[in-house]
PDB file of C-alpha atoms in Angstrom:
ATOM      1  CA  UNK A 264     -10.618  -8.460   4.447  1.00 54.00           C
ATOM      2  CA  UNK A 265     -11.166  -5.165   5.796  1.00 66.00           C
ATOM      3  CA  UNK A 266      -8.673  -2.363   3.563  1.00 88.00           C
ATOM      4  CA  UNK A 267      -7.154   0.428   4.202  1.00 94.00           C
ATOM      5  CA  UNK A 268      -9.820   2.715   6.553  1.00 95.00           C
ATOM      6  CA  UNK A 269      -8.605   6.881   7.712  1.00 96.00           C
ATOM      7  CA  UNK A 270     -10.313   9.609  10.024  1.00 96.00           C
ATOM      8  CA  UNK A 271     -12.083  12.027  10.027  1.00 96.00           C
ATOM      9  CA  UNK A 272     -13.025  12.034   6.104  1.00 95.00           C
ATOM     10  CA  UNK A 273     -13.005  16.209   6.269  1.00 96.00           C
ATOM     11  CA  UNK A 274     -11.877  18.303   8.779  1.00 96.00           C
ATOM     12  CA  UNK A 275     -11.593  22.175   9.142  1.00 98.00           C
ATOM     13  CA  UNK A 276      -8.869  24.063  10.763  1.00 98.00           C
ATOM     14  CA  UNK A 277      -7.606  27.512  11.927  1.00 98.00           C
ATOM     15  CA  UNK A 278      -4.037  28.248  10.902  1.00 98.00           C
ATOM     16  CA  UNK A 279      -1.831  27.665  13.497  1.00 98.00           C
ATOM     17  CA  UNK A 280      -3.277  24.727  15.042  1.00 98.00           C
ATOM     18  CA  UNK A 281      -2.175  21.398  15.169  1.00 98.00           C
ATOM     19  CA  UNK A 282      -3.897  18.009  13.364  1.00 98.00           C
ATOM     20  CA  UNK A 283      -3.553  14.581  14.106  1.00 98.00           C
ATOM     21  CA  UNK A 284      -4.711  11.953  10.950  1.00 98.00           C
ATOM     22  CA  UNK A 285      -5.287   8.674  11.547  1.00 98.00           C
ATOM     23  CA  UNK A 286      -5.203   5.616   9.406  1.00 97.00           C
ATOM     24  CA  UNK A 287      -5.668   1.569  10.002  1.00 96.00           C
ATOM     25  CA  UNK A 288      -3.727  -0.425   7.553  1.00 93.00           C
ATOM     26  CA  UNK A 289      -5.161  -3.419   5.613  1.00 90.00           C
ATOM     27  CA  UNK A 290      -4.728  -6.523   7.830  1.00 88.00           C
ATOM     28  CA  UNK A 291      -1.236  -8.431   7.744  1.00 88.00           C
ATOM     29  CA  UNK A 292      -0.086  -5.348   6.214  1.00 91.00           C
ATOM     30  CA  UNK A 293       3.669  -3.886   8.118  1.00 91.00           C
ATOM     31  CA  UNK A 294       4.004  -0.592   6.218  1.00 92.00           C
ATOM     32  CA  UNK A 295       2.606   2.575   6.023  1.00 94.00           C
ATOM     33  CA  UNK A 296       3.269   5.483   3.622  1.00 94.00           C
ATOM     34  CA  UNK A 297       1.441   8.802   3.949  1.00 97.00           C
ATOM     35  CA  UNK A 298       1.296  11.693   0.605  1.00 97.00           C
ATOM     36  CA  UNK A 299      -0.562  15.110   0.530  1.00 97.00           C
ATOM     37  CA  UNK A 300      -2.375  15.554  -2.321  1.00 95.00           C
ATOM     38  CA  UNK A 301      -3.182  19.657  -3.307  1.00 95.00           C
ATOM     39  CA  UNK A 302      -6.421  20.464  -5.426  1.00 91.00           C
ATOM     40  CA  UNK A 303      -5.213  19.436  -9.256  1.00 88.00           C
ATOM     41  CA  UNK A 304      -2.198  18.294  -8.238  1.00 91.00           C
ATOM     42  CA  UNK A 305      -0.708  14.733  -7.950  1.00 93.00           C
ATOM     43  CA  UNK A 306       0.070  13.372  -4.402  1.00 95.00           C
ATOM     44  CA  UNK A 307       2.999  14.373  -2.798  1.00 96.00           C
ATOM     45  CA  UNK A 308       5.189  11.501  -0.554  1.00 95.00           C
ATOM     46  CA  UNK A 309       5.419  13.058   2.794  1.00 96.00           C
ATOM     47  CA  UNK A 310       7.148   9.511   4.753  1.00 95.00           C
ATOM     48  CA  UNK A 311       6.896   6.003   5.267  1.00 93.00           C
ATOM     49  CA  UNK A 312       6.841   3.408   8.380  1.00 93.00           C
ATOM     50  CA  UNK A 313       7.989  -0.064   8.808  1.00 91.00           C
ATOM     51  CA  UNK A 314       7.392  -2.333  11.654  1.00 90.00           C
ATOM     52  CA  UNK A 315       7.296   0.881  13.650  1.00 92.00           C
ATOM     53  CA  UNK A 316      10.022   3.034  12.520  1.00 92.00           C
ATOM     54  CA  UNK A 317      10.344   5.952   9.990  1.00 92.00           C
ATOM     55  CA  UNK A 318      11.893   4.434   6.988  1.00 87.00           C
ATOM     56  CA  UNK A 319      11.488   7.274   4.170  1.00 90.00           C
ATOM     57  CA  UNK A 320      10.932  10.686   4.499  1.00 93.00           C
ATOM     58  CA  UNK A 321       9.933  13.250   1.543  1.00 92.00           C
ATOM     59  CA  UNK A 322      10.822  16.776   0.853  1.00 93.00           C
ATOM     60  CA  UNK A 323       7.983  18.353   4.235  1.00 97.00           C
ATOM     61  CA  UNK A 324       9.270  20.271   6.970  1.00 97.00           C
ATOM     62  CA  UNK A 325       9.648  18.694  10.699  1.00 96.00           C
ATOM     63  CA  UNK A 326       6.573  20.023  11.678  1.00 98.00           C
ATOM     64  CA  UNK A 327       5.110  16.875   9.642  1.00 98.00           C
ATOM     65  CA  UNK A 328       5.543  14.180  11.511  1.00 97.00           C
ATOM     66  CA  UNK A 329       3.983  10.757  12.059  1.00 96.00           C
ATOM     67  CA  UNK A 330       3.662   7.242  14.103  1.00 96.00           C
ATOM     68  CA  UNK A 331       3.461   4.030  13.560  1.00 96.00           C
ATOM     69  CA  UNK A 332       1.716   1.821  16.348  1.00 95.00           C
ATOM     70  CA  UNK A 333       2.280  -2.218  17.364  1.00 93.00           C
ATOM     71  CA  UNK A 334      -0.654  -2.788  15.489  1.00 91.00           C
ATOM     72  CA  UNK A 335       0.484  -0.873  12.587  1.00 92.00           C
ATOM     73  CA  UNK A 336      -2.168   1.303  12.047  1.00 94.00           C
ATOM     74  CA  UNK A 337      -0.453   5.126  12.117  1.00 97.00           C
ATOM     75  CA  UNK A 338      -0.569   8.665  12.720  1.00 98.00           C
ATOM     76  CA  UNK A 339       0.161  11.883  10.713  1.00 98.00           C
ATOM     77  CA  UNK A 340       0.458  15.137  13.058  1.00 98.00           C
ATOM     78  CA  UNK A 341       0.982  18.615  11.844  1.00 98.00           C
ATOM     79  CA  UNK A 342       2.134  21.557  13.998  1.00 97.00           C
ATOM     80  CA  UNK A 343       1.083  25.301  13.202  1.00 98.00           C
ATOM     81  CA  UNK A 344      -0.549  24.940  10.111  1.00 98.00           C
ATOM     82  CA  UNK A 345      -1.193  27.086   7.747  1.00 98.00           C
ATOM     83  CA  UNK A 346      -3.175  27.607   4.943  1.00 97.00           C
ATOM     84  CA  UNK A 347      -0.969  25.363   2.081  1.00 97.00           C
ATOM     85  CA  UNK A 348      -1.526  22.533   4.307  1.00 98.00           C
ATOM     86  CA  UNK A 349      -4.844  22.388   2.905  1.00 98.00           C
ATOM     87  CA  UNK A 350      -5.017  18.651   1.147  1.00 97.00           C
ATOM     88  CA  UNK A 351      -6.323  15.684   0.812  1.00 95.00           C
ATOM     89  CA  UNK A 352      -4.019  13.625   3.021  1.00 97.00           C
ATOM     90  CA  UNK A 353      -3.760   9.603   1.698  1.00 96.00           C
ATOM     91  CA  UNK A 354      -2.383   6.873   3.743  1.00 96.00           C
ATOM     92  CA  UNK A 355      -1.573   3.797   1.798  1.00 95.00           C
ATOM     93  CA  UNK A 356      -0.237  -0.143   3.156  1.00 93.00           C
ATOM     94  CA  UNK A 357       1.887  -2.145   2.071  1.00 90.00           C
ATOM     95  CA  UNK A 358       2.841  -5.681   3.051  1.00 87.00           C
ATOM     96  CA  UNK A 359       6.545  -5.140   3.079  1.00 78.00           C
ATOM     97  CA  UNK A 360       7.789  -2.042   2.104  1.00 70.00           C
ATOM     98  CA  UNK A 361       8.593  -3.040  -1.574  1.00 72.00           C
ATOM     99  CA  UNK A 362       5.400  -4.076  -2.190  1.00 79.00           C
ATOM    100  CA  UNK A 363       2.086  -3.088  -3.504  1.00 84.00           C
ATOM    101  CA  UNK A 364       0.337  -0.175  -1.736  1.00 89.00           C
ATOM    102  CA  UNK A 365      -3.193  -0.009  -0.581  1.00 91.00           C
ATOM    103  CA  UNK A 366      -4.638   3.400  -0.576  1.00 94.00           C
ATOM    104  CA  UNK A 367      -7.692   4.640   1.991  1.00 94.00           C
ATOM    105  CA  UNK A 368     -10.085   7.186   0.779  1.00 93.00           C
ATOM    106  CA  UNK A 369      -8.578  10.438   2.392  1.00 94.00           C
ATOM    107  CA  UNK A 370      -9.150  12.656   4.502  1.00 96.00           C
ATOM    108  CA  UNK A 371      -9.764  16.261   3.390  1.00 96.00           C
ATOM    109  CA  UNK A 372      -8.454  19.066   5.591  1.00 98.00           C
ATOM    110  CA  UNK A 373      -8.619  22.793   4.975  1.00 98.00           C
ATOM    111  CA  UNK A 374      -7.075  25.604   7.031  1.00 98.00           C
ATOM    112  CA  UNK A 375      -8.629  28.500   7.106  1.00 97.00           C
TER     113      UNK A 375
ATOM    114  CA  UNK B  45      15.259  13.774  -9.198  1.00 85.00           C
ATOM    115  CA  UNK B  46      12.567  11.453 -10.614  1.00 90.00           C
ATOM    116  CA  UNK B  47       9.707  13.133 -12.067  1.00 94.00           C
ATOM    117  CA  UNK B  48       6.783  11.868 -13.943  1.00 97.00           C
ATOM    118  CA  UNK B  49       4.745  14.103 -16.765  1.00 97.00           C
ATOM    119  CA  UNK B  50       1.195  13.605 -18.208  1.00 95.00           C
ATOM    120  CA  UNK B  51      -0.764  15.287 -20.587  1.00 89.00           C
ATOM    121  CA  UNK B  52      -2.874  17.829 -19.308  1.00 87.00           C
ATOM    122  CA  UNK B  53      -6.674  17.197 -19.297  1.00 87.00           C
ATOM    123  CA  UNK B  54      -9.290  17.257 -19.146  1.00 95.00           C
ATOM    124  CA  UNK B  55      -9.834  14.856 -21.838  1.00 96.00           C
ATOM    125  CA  UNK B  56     -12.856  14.424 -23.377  1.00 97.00           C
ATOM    126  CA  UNK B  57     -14.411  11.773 -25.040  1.00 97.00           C
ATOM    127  CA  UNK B  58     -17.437  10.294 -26.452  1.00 97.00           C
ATOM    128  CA  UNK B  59     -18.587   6.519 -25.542  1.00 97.00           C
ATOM    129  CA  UNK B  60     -16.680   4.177 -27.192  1.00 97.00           C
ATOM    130  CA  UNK B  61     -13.601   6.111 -28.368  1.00 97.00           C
ATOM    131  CA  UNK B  62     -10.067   4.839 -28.125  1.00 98.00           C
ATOM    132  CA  UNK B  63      -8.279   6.473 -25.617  1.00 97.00           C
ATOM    133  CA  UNK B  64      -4.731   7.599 -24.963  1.00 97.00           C
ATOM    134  CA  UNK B  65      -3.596   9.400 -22.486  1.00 97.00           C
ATOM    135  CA  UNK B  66       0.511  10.203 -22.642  1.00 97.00           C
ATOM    136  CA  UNK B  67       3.060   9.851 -19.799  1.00 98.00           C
ATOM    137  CA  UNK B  68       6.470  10.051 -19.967  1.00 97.00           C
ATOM    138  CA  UNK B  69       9.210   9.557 -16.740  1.00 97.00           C
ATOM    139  CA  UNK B  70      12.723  10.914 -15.453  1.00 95.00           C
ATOM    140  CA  UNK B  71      14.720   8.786 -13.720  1.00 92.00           C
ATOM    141  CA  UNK B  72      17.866   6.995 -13.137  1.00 86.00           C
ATOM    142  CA  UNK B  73      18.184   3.137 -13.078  1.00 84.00           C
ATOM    143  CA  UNK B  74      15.252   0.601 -13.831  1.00 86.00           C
ATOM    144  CA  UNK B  75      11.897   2.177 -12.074  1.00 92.00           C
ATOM    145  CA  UNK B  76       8.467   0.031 -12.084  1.00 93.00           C
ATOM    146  CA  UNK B  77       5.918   1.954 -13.186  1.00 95.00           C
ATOM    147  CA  UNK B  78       1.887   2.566 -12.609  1.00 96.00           C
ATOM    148  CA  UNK B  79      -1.216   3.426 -13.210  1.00 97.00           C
ATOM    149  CA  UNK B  80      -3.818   4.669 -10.890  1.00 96.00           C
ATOM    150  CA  UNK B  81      -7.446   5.599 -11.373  1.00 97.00           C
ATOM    151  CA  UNK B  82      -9.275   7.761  -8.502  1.00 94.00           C
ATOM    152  CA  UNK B  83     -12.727   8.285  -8.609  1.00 92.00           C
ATOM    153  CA  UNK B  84     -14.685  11.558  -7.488  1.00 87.00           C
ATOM    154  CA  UNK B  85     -14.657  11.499  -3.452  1.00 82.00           C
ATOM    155  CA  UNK B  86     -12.891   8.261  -3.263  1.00 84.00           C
ATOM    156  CA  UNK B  87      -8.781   7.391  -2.667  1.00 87.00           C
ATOM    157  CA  UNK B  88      -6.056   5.784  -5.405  1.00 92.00           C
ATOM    158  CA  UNK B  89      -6.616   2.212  -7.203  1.00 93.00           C
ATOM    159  CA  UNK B  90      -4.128   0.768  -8.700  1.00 94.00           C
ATOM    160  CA  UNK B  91      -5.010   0.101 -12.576  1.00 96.00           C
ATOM    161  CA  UNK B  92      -1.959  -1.535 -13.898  1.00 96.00           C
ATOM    162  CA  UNK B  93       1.703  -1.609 -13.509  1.00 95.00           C
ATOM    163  CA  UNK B  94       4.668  -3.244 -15.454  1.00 95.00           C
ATOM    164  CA  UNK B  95       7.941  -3.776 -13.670  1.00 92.00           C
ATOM    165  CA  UNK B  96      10.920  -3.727 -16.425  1.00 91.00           C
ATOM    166  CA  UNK B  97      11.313  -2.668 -19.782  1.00 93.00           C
ATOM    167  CA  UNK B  98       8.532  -3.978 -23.131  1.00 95.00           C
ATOM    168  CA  UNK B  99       5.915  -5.052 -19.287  1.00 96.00           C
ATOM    169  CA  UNK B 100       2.386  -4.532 -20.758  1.00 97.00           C
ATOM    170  CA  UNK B 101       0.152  -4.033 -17.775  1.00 96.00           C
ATOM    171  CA  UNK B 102      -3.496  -4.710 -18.493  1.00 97.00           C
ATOM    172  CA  UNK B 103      -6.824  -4.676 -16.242  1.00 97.00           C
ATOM    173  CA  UNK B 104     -10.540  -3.906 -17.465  1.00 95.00           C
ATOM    174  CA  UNK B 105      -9.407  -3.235 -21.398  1.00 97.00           C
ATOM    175  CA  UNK B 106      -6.707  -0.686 -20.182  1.00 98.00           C
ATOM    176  CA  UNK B 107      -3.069  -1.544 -21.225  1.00 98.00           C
ATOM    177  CA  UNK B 108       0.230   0.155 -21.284  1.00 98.00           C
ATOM    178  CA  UNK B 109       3.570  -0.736 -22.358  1.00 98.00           C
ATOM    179  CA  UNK B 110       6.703   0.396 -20.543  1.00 97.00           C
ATOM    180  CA  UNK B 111       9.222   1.869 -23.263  1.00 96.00           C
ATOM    181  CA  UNK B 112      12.929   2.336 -22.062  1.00 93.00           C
ATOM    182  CA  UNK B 113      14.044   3.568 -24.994  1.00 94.00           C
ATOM    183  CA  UNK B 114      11.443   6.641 -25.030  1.00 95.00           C
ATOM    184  CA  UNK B 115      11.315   6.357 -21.220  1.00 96.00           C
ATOM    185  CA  UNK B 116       7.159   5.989 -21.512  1.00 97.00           C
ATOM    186  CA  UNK B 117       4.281   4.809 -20.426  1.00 98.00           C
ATOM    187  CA  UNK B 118       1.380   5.518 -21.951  1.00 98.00           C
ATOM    188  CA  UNK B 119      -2.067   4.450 -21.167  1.00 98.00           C
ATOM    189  CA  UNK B 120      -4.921   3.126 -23.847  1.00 98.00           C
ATOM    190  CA  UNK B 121      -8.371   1.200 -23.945  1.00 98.00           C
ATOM    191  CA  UNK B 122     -10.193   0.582 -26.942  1.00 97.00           C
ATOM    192  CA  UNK B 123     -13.532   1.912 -25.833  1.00 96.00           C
ATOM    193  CA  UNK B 124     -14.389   3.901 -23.294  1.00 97.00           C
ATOM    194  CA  UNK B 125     -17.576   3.465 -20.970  1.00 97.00           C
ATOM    195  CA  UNK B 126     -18.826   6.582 -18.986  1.00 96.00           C
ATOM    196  CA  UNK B 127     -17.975   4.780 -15.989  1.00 95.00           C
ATOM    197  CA  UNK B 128     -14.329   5.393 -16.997  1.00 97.00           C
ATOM    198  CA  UNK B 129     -14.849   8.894 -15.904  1.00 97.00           C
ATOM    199  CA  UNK B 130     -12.225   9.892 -13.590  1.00 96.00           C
ATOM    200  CA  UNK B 131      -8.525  11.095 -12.721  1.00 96.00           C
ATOM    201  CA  UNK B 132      -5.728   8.896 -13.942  1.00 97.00           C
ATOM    202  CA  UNK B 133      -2.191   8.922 -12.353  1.00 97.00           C
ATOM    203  CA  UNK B 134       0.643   7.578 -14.111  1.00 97.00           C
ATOM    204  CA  UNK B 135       3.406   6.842 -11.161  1.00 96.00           C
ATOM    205  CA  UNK B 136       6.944   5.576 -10.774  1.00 95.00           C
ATOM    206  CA  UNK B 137       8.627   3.502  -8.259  1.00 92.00           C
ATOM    207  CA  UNK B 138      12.283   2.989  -7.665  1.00 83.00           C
ATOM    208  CA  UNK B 139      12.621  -0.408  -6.098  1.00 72.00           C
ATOM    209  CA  UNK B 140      16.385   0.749  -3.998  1.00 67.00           C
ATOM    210  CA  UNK B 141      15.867   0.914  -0.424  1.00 65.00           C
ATOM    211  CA  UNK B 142      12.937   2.702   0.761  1.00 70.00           C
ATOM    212  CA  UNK B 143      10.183   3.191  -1.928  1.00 75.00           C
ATOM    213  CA  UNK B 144       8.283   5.829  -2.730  1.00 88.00           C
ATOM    214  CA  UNK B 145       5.858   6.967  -5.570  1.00 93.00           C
ATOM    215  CA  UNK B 146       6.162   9.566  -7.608  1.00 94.00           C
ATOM    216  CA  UNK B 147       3.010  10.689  -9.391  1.00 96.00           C
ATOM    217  CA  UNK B 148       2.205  12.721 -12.450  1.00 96.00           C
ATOM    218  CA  UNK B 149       0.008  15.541 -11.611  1.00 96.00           C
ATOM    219  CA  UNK B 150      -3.354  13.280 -13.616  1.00 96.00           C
ATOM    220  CA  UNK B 151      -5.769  13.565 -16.431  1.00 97.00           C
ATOM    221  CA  UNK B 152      -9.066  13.834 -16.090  1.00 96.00           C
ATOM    222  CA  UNK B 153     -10.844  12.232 -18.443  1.00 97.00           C
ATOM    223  CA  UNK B 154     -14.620  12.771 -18.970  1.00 97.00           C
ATOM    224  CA  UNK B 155     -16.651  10.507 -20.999  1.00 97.00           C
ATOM    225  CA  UNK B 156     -20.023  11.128 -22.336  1.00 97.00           C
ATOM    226  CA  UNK B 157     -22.955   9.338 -23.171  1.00 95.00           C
TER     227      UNK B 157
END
């Protein structure tokens, strides 16, 4: 059973530009929930898919925003970043939304 | 809103020592709560949880017991490995329409030979 896989693993950006994170969800798995996770800090819900659609949505502007494909692997984009968007970004699945989430390994992104 | 607090680390400890590492939780209504280990360079894994109140959750000589009436959680093993070294998240989960986590901000615990 193949788990919960996201790209790139580190990435390096200029403020202002825009990021797109990916992330494939465990197999037979419906939901996906994305948090931000700042140096020393605890991770941060950003939102949360099901079966396509944005079901939950945390305390990040609009310029977070994210997708959730047929297959339900998903996307988090960010528009002009800047330099507190520097995280480790975690994507996690669930089967249904109330259940047990799956966490990938991350992907690190800093703006400089 | 809900909130989760842990002690601050890092935590030190020598092989073998008992551990306890203290979380306590805000919230209204009847959250489930967890713990998750994440190792250097690697995501979240899910330790333990316990869904309603006096829940023990227990995996690889961890356990914790979810206390209502002092709205905790806190985490123990009985000896601690070296391989134990790494950053602990206690988290709560409200199970009303959509869920979320909430994390602590972790522990670090560091274990030596």
């Amino acid at each position: 059973e193949t788990g919960v896989t996201q790209s790139p693993t580190h990435l390096i950006k200029t403020r202002g530009q825009q990021v797109t994170l990916r992330c494939s969800s465990q197999s037979g798995h419906n939901t996906v929930s994305w948090y931000q996770q700042a140096l020393g800090q605890g991770p941060q819900f950003i939102f949360q898919y099901y079966r396509e659609e944005e079901n939950g949505r945390g305390n990040f502007p609009p310029r977070f925003s994210g997708l959730q494909f047929p297959n339900y692997s998903s996307e988090l984009n960010v528009n002009a970043l800047e330099l507190d968007d520097s995280a480790l970004y975690l994507c996690a699945s669930s089967l249904e939304a109330n259940t047990e989430a799956f966490f990938g390994q991350g992907t690190r992104l800093t703006v400089v | 809103g809900d909130s989760v607090t842990q002690m601050e680390g890092p935590v030190t400890l020598s092989e073998e020592a008992f551990l306890t590492i203290n979380c306590t939780y805000t919230a209204t209504g009847y959250p489930s709560l967890f713990w998750y280990v994440q190792y250097p360079g690697e995501g979240l894994q899910l330790l333990l949880k316990a869904t309603k109140a006096d829940d023990k959750g227990s995996n690889k000589g961890f356990e914790a017991t979810y206390r209502k009436e002092t709205t905790s959680f806190h985490l123990e093993k009985g000896s601690v490995q070296v391989s134990d070294s790494a950053v602990y998240f206690c988290a709560l989960r409200k199970d009303t329409g959509f869920q979320k986590l909430v994390f602590g901000t972790g522990t670090r615990l560091l274990v030596s030979p």
